[in-house]
PDB file of C-alpha atoms in Angstrom:
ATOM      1  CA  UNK U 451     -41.903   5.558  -0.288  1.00 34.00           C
ATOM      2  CA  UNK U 452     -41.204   3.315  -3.236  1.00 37.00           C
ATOM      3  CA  UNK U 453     -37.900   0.511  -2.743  1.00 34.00           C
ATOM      4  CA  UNK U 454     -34.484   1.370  -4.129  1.00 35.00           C
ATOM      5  CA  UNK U 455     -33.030  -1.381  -5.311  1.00 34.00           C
ATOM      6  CA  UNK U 456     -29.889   0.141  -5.278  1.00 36.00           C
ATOM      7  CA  UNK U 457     -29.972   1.612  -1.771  1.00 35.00           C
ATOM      8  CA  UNK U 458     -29.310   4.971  -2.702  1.00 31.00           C
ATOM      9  CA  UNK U 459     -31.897   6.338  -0.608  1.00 28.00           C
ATOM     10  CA  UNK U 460     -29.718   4.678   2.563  1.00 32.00           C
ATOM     11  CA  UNK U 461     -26.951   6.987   1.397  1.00 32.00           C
ATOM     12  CA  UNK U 462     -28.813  10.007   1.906  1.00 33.00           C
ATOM     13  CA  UNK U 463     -30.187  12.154   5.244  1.00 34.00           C
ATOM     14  CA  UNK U 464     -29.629  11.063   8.405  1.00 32.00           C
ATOM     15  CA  UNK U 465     -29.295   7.205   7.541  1.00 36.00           C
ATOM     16  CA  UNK U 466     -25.682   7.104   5.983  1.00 41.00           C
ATOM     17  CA  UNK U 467     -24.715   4.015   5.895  1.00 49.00           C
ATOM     18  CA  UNK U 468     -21.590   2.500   4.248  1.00 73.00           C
ATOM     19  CA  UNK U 469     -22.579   0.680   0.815  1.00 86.00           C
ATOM     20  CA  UNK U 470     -20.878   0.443  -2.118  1.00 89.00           C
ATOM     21  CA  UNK U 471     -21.134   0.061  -5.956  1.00 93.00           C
ATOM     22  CA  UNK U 472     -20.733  -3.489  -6.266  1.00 95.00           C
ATOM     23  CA  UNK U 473     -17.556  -3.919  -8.800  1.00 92.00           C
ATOM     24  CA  UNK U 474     -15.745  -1.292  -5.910  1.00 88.00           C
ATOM     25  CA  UNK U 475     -16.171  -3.821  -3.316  1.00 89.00           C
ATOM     26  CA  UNK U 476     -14.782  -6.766  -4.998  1.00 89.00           C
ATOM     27  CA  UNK U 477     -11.948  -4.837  -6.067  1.00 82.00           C
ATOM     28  CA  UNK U 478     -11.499  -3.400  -2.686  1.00 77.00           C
ATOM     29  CA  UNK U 479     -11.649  -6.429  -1.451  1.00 79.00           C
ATOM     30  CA  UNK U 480      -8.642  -7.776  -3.570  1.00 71.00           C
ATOM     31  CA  UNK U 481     -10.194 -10.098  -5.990  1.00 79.00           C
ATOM     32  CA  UNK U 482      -9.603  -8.005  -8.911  1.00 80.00           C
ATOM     33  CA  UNK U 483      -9.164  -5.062 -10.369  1.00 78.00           C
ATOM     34  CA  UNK U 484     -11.646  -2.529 -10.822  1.00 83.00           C
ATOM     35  CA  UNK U 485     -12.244  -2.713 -14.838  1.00 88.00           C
ATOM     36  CA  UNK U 486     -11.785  -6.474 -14.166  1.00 89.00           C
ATOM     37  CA  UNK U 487     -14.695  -6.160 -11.564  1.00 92.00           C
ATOM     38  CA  UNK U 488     -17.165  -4.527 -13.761  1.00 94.00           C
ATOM     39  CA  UNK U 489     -16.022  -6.919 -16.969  1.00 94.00           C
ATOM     40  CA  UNK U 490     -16.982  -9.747 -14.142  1.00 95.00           C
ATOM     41  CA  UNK U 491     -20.412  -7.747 -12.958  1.00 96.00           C
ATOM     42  CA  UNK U 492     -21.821  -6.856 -16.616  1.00 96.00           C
ATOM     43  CA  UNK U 493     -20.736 -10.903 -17.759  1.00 96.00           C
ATOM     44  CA  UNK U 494     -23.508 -12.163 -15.158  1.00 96.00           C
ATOM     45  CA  UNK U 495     -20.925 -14.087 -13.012  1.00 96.00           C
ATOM     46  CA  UNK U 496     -21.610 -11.827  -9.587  1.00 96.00           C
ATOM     47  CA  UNK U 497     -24.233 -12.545  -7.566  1.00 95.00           C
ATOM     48  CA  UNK U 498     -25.419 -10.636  -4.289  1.00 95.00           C
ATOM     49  CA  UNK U 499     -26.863 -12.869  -1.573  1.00 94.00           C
ATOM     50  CA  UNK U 500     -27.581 -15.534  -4.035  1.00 94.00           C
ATOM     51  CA  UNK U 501     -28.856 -13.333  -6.526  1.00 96.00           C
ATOM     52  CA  UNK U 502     -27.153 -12.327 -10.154  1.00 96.00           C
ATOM     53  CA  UNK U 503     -26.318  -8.347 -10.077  1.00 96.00           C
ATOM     54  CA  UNK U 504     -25.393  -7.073 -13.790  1.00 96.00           C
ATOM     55  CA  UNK U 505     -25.649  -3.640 -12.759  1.00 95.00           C
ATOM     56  CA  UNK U 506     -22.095  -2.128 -12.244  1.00 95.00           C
ATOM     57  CA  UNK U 507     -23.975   0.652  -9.975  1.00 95.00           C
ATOM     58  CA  UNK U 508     -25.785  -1.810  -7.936  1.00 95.00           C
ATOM     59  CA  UNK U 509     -24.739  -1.135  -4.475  1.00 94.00           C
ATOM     60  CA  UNK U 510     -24.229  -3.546  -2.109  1.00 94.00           C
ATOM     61  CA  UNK U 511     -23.656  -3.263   2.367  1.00 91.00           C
ATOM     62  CA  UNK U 512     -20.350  -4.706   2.532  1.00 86.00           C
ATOM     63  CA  UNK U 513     -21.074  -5.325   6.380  1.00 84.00           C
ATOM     64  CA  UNK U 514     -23.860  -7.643   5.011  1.00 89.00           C
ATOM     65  CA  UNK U 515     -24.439  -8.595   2.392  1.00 91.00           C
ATOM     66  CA  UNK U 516     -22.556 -11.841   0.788  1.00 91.00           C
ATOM     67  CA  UNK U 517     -20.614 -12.028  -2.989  1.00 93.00           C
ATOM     68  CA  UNK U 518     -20.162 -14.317  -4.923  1.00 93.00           C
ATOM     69  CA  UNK U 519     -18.066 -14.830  -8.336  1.00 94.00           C
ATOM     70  CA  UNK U 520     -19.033 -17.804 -10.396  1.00 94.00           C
ATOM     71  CA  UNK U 521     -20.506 -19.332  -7.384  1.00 92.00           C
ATOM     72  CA  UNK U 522     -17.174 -18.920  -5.067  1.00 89.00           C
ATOM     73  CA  UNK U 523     -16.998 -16.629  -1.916  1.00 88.00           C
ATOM     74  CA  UNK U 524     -15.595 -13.358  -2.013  1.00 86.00           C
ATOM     75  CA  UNK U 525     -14.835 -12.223   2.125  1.00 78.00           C
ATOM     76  CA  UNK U 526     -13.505  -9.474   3.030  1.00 75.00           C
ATOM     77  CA  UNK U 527      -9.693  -9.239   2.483  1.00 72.00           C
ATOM     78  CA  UNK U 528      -6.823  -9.155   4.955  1.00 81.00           C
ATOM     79  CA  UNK U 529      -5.383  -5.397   5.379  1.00 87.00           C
ATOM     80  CA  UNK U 530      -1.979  -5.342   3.313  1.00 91.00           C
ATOM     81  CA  UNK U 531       0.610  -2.892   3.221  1.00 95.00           C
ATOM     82  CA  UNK U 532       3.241  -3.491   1.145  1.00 97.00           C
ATOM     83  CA  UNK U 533       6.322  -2.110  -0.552  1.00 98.00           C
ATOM     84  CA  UNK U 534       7.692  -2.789  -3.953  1.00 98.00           C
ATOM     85  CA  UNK U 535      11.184  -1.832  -5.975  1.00 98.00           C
ATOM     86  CA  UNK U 536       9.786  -1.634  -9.428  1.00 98.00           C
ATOM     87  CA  UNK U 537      12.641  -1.802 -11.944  1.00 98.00           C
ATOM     88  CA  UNK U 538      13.038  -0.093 -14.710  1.00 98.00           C
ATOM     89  CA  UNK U 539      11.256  -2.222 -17.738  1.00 97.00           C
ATOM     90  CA  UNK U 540       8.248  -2.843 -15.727  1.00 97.00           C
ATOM     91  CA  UNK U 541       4.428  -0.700 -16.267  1.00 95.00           C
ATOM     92  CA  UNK U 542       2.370   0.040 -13.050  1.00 94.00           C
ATOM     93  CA  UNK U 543      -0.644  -1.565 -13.821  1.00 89.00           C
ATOM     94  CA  UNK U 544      -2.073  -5.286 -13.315  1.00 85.00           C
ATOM     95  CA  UNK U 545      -2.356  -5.715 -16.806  1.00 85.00           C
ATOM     96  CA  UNK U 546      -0.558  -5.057 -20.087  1.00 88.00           C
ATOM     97  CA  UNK U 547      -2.658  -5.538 -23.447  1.00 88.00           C
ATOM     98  CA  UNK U 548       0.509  -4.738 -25.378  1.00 92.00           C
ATOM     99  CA  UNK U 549       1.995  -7.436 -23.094  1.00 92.00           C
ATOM    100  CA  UNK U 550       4.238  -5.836 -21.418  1.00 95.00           C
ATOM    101  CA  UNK U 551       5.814  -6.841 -17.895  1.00 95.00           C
ATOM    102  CA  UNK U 552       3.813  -5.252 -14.913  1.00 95.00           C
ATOM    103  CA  UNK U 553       3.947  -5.139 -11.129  1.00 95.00           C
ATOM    104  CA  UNK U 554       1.421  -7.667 -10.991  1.00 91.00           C
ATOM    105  CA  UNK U 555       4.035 -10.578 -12.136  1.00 93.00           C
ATOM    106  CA  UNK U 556       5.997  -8.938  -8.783  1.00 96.00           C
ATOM    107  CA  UNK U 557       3.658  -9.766  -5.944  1.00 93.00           C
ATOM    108  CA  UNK U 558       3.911 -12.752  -4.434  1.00 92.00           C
ATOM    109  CA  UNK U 559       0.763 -15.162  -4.866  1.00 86.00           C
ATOM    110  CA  UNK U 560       0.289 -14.397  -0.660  1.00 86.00           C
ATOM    111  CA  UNK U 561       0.053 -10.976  -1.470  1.00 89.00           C
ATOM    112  CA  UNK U 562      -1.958 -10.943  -4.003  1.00 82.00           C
ATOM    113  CA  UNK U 563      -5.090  -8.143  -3.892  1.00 80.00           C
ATOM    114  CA  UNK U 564      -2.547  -5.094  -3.056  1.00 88.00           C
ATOM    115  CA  UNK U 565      -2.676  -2.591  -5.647  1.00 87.00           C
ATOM    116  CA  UNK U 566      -0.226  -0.038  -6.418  1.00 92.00           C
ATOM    117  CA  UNK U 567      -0.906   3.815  -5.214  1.00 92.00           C
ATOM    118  CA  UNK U 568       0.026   6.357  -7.971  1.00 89.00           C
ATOM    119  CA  UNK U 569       2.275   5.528 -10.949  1.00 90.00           C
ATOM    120  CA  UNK U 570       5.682   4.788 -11.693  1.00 94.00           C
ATOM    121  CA  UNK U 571       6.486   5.292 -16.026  1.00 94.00           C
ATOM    122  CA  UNK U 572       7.942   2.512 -17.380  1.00 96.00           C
ATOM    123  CA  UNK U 573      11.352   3.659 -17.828  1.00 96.00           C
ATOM    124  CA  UNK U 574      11.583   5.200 -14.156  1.00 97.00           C
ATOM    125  CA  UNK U 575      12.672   3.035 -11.323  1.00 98.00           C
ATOM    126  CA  UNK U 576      11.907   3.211  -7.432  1.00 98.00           C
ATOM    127  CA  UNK U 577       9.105   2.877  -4.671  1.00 98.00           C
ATOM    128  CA  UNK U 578       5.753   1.623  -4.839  1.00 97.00           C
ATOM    129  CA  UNK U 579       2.741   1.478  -2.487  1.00 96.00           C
ATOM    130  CA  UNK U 580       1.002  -1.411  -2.665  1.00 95.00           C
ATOM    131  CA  UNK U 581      -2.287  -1.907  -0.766  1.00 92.00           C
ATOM    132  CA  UNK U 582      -6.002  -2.950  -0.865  1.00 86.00           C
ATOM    133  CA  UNK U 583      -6.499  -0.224   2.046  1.00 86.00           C
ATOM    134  CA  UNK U 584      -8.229   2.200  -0.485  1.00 80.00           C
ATOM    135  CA  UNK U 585      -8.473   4.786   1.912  1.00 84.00           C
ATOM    136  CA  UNK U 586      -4.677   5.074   2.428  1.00 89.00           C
ATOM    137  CA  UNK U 587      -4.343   5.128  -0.708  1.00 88.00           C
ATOM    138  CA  UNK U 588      -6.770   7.715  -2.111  1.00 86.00           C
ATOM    139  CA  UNK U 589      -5.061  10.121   0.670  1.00 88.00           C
ATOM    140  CA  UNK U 590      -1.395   9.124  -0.217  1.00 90.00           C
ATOM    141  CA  UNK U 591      -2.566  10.093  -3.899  1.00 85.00           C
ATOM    142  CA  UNK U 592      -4.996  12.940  -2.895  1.00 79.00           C
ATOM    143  CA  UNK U 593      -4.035  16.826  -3.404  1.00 70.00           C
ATOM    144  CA  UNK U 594      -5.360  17.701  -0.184  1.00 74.00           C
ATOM    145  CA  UNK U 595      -2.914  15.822   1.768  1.00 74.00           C
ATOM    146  CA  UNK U 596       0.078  16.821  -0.090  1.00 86.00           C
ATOM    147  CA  UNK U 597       2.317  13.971   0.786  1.00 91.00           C
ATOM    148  CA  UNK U 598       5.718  14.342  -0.944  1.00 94.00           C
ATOM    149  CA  UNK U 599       7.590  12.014  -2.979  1.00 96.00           C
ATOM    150  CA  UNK U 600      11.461  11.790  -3.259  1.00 97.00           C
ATOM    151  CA  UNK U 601      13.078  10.891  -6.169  1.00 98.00           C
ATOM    152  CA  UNK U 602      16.914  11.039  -7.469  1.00 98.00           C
ATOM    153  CA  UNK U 603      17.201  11.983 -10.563  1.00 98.00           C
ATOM    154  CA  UNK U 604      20.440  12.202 -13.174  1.00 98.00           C
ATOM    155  CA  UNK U 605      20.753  14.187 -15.806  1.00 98.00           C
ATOM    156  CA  UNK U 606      22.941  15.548 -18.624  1.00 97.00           C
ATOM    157  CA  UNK U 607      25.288  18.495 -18.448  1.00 97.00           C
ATOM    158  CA  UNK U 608      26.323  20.469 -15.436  1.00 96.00           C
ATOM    159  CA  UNK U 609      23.307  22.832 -14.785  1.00 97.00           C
ATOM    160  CA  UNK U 610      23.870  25.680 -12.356  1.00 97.00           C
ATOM    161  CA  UNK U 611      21.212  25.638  -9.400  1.00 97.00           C
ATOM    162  CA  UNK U 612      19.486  28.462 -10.897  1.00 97.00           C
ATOM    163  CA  UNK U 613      18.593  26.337 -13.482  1.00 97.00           C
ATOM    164  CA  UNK U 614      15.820  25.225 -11.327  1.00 98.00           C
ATOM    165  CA  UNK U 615      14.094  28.010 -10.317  1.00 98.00           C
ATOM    166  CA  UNK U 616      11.028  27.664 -12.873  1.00 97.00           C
ATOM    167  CA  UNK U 617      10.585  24.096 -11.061  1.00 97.00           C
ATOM    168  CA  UNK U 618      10.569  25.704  -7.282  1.00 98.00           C
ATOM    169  CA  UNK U 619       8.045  28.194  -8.412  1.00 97.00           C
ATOM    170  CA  UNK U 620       5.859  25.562 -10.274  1.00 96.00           C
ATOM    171  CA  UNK U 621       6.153  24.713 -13.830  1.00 95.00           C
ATOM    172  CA  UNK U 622       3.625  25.253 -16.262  1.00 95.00           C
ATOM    173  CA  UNK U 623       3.312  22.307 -18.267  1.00 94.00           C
ATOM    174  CA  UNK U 624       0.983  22.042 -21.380  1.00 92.00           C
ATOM    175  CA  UNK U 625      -1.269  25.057 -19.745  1.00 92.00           C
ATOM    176  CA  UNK U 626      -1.681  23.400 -16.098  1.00 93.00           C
ATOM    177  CA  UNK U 627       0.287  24.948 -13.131  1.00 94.00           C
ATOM    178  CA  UNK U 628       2.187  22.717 -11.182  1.00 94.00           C
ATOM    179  CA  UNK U 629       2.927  22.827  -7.119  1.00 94.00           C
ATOM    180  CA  UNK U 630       6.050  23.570  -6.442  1.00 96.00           C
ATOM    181  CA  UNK U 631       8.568  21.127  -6.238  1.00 97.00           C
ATOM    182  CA  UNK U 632      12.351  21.063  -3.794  1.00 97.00           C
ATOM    183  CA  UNK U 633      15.184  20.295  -6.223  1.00 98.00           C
ATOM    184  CA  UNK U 634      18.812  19.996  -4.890  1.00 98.00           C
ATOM    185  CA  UNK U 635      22.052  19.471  -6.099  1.00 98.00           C
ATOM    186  CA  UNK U 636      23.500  16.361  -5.131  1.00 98.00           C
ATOM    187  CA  UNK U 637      26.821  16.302  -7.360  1.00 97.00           C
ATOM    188  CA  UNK U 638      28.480  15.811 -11.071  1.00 97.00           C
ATOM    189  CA  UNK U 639      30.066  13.181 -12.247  1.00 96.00           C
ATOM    190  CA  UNK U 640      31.120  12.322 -16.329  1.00 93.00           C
ATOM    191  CA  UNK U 641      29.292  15.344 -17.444  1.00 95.00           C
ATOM    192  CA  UNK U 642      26.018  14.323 -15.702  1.00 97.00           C
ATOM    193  CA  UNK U 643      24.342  15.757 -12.153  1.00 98.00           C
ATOM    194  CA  UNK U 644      22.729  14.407 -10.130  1.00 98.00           C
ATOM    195  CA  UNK U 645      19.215  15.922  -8.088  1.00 98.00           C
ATOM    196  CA  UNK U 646      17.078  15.038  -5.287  1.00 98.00           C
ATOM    197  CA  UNK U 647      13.724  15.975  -6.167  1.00 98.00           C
ATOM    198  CA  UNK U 648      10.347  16.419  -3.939  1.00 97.00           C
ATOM    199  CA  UNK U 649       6.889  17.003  -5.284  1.00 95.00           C
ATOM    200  CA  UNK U 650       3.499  16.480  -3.748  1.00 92.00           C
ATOM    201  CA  UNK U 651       1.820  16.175  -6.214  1.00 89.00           C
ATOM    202  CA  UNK U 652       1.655  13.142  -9.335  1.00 81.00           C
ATOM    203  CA  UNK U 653       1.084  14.917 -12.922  1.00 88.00           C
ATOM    204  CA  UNK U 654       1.808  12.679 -15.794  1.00 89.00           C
ATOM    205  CA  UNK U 655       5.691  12.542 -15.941  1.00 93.00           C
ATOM    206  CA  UNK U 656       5.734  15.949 -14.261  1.00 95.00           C
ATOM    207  CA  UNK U 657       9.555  15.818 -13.209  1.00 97.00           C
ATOM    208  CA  UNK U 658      10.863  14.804 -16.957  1.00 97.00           C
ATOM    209  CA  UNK U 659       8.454  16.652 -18.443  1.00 97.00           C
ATOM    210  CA  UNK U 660       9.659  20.152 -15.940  1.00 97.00           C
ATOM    211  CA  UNK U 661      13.344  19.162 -16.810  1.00 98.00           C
ATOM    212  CA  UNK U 662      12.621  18.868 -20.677  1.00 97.00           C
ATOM    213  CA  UNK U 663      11.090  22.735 -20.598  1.00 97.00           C
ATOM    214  CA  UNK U 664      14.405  23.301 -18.653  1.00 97.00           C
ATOM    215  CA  UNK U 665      16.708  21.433 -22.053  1.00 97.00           C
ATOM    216  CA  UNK U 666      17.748  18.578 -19.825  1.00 98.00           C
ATOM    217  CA  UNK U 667      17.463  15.282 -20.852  1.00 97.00           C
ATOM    218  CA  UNK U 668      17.091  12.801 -17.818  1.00 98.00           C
ATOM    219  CA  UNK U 669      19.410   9.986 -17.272  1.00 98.00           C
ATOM    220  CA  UNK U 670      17.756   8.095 -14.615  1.00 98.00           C
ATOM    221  CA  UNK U 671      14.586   8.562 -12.624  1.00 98.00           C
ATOM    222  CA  UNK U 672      13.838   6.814  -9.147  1.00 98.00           C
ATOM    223  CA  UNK U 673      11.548   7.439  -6.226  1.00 98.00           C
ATOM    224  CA  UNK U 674      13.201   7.004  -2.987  1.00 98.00           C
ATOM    225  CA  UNK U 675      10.566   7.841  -0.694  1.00 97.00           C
ATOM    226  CA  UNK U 676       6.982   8.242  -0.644  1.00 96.00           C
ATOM    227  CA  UNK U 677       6.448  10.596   2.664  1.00 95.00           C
ATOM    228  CA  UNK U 678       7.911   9.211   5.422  1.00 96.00           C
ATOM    229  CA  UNK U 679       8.261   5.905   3.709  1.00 97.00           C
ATOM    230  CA  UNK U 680      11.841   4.963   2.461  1.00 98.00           C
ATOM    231  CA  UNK U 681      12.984   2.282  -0.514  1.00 97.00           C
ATOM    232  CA  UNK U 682      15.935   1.649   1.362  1.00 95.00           C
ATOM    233  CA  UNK U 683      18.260  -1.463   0.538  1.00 96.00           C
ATOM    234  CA  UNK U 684      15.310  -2.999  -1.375  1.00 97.00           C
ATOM    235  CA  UNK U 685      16.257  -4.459  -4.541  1.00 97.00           C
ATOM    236  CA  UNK U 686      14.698  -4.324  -7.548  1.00 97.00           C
ATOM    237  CA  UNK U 687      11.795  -5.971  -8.051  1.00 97.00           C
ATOM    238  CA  UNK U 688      11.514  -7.090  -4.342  1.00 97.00           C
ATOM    239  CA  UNK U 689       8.539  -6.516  -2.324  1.00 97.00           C
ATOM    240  CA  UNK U 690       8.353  -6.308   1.807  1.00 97.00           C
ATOM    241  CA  UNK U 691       5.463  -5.909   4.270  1.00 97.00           C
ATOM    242  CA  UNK U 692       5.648  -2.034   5.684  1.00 97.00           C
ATOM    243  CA  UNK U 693       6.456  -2.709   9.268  1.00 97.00           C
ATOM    244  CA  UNK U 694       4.077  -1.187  12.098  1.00 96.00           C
ATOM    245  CA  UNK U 695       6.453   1.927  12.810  1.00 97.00           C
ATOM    246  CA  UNK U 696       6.405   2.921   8.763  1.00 97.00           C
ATOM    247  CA  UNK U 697       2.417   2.035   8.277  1.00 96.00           C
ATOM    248  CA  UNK U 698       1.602   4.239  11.509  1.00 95.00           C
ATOM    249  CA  UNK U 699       4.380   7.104   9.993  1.00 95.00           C
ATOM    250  CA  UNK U 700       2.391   6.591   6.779  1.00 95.00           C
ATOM    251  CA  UNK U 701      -1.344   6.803   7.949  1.00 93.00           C
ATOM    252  CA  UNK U 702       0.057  10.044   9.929  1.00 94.00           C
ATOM    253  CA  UNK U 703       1.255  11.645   6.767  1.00 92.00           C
ATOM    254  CA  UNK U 704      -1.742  10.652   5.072  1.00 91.00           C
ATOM    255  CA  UNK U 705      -3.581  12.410   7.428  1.00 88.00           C
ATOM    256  CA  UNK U 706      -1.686  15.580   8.012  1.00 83.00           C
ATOM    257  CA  UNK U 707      -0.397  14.820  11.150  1.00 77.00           C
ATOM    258  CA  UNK U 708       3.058  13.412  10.660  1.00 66.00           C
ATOM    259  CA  UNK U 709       6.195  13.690   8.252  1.00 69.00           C
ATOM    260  CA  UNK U 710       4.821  14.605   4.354  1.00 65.00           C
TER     261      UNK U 710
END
């Protein structure tokens, strides 16, 4: 049987074994993003065991093979967990070419390697995930899991609570059905009201877009919770390690078993 340079003949049958495409692994191993990564790969500045890689599907054992970028070490990253306030103003993404603020300018230099999970739009407010554990974070984000996401929203008028029923039995928005979502009256104040909103689901501005169908402008948008994760008294544009009890809530929602 001929060699495969690229090991994919390892990731089939009975000999499964865990590799890679080489600009995943340095990204999942917090030196940069994943675009970044391949930018990196394609430029000729990786090199596996000593050897240059340009391919961005070369795949690589990340239990043993070594990387390199521009002739530095890249190891295996320490597990983070983290939680960030992102204020309004601010883009979820590690990069801005229209130069706008992102997260990235948020994480401490310690921390740095944590991505965020799912989006936040700019001019919404709240929790973030931040991690380089890639498999928490693809089943945070994942449909199958279904892990809901709390967010407090304001908006104009005085609606009546059956206002809301096209967003409990799923919106349809631009042709695609959405899940259905838990909205709640939380009280009126100077000709606004104010909801608590739960979907499990992350469609491009689905709650503005589900209130706009509705006529309601939106105020103020901001995710409280992610599952069984809460912002609590975190201010804006602060970031915290998730403590043992909230990762181990977090992993359990992730996986089915706990609070979603």
């Amino acid at each position: 049987m001929a060699d495969d340079p690229h090991g994919s003949l390892a990731l089939a049958g009975a000999d499964h074994r865990p590799f890679e495409f080489l600009p995943r692994l340095l990204s999942k191993r917090g030196f940069c993003s994943r675009k970044e990564a391949e930018q990196l790969v394609a430029g000729g500045r990786v090199a596996v065991n000593g050897v240059v890689r340009r391919d961005v599907l070369w795949r690589v054992d990340p239990r043993k093979d070594a990387l390199t970028v521009d002739g530095r070490p890249v190891g295996k990253a320490a597990p983070l967990h983290l939680k960030l306030h992102k204020p309004v103003g601010v883009v979820t993404t590690m990069k801005d070419p229209d130069g706008r603020p992102t997260v990235a300018a948020l994480i401490p230099a310690a921390w740095r390697g944590a991505m965020p999970v799912g989006r936040l739009d700019q001019d919404s407010s709240g929790l973030l995930l931040l991690t380089n554990d890639h498999q928490l974070g693809e089943r945070i984000v994942g449909a199958a899991a279904h892990v809901g996401k709390r967010y407090r929203v304001v908006v104009d008028g005085t609606p009546d609570d059956a206002r809301f029923a096209p967003m409990r039995a799923g919106s349809v928005l631009d042709g695609e059905q959405c899940r259905p979502a838990q909205v709640r009256i939380l009280g009126r104040e100077d000709g606004a009201t104010t909801l608590e909103v739960v979907i499990d689901e992350g469609k491009n501005r689905q709650i503005r877009r589900s209130l706009a169908a509705l006529s309601l402008g939106v105020r103020s948008l901001q995710r409280t919770a992610i599952g069984p994760l809460e912002l609590g008294d975190l201010t804006p544009g602060a970031v915290a390690a998730l403590t043992g009890d909230e990762l181990r809530a977090l992993r359990a929602a992730a996986a089915g078993t706990g609070e979603r």
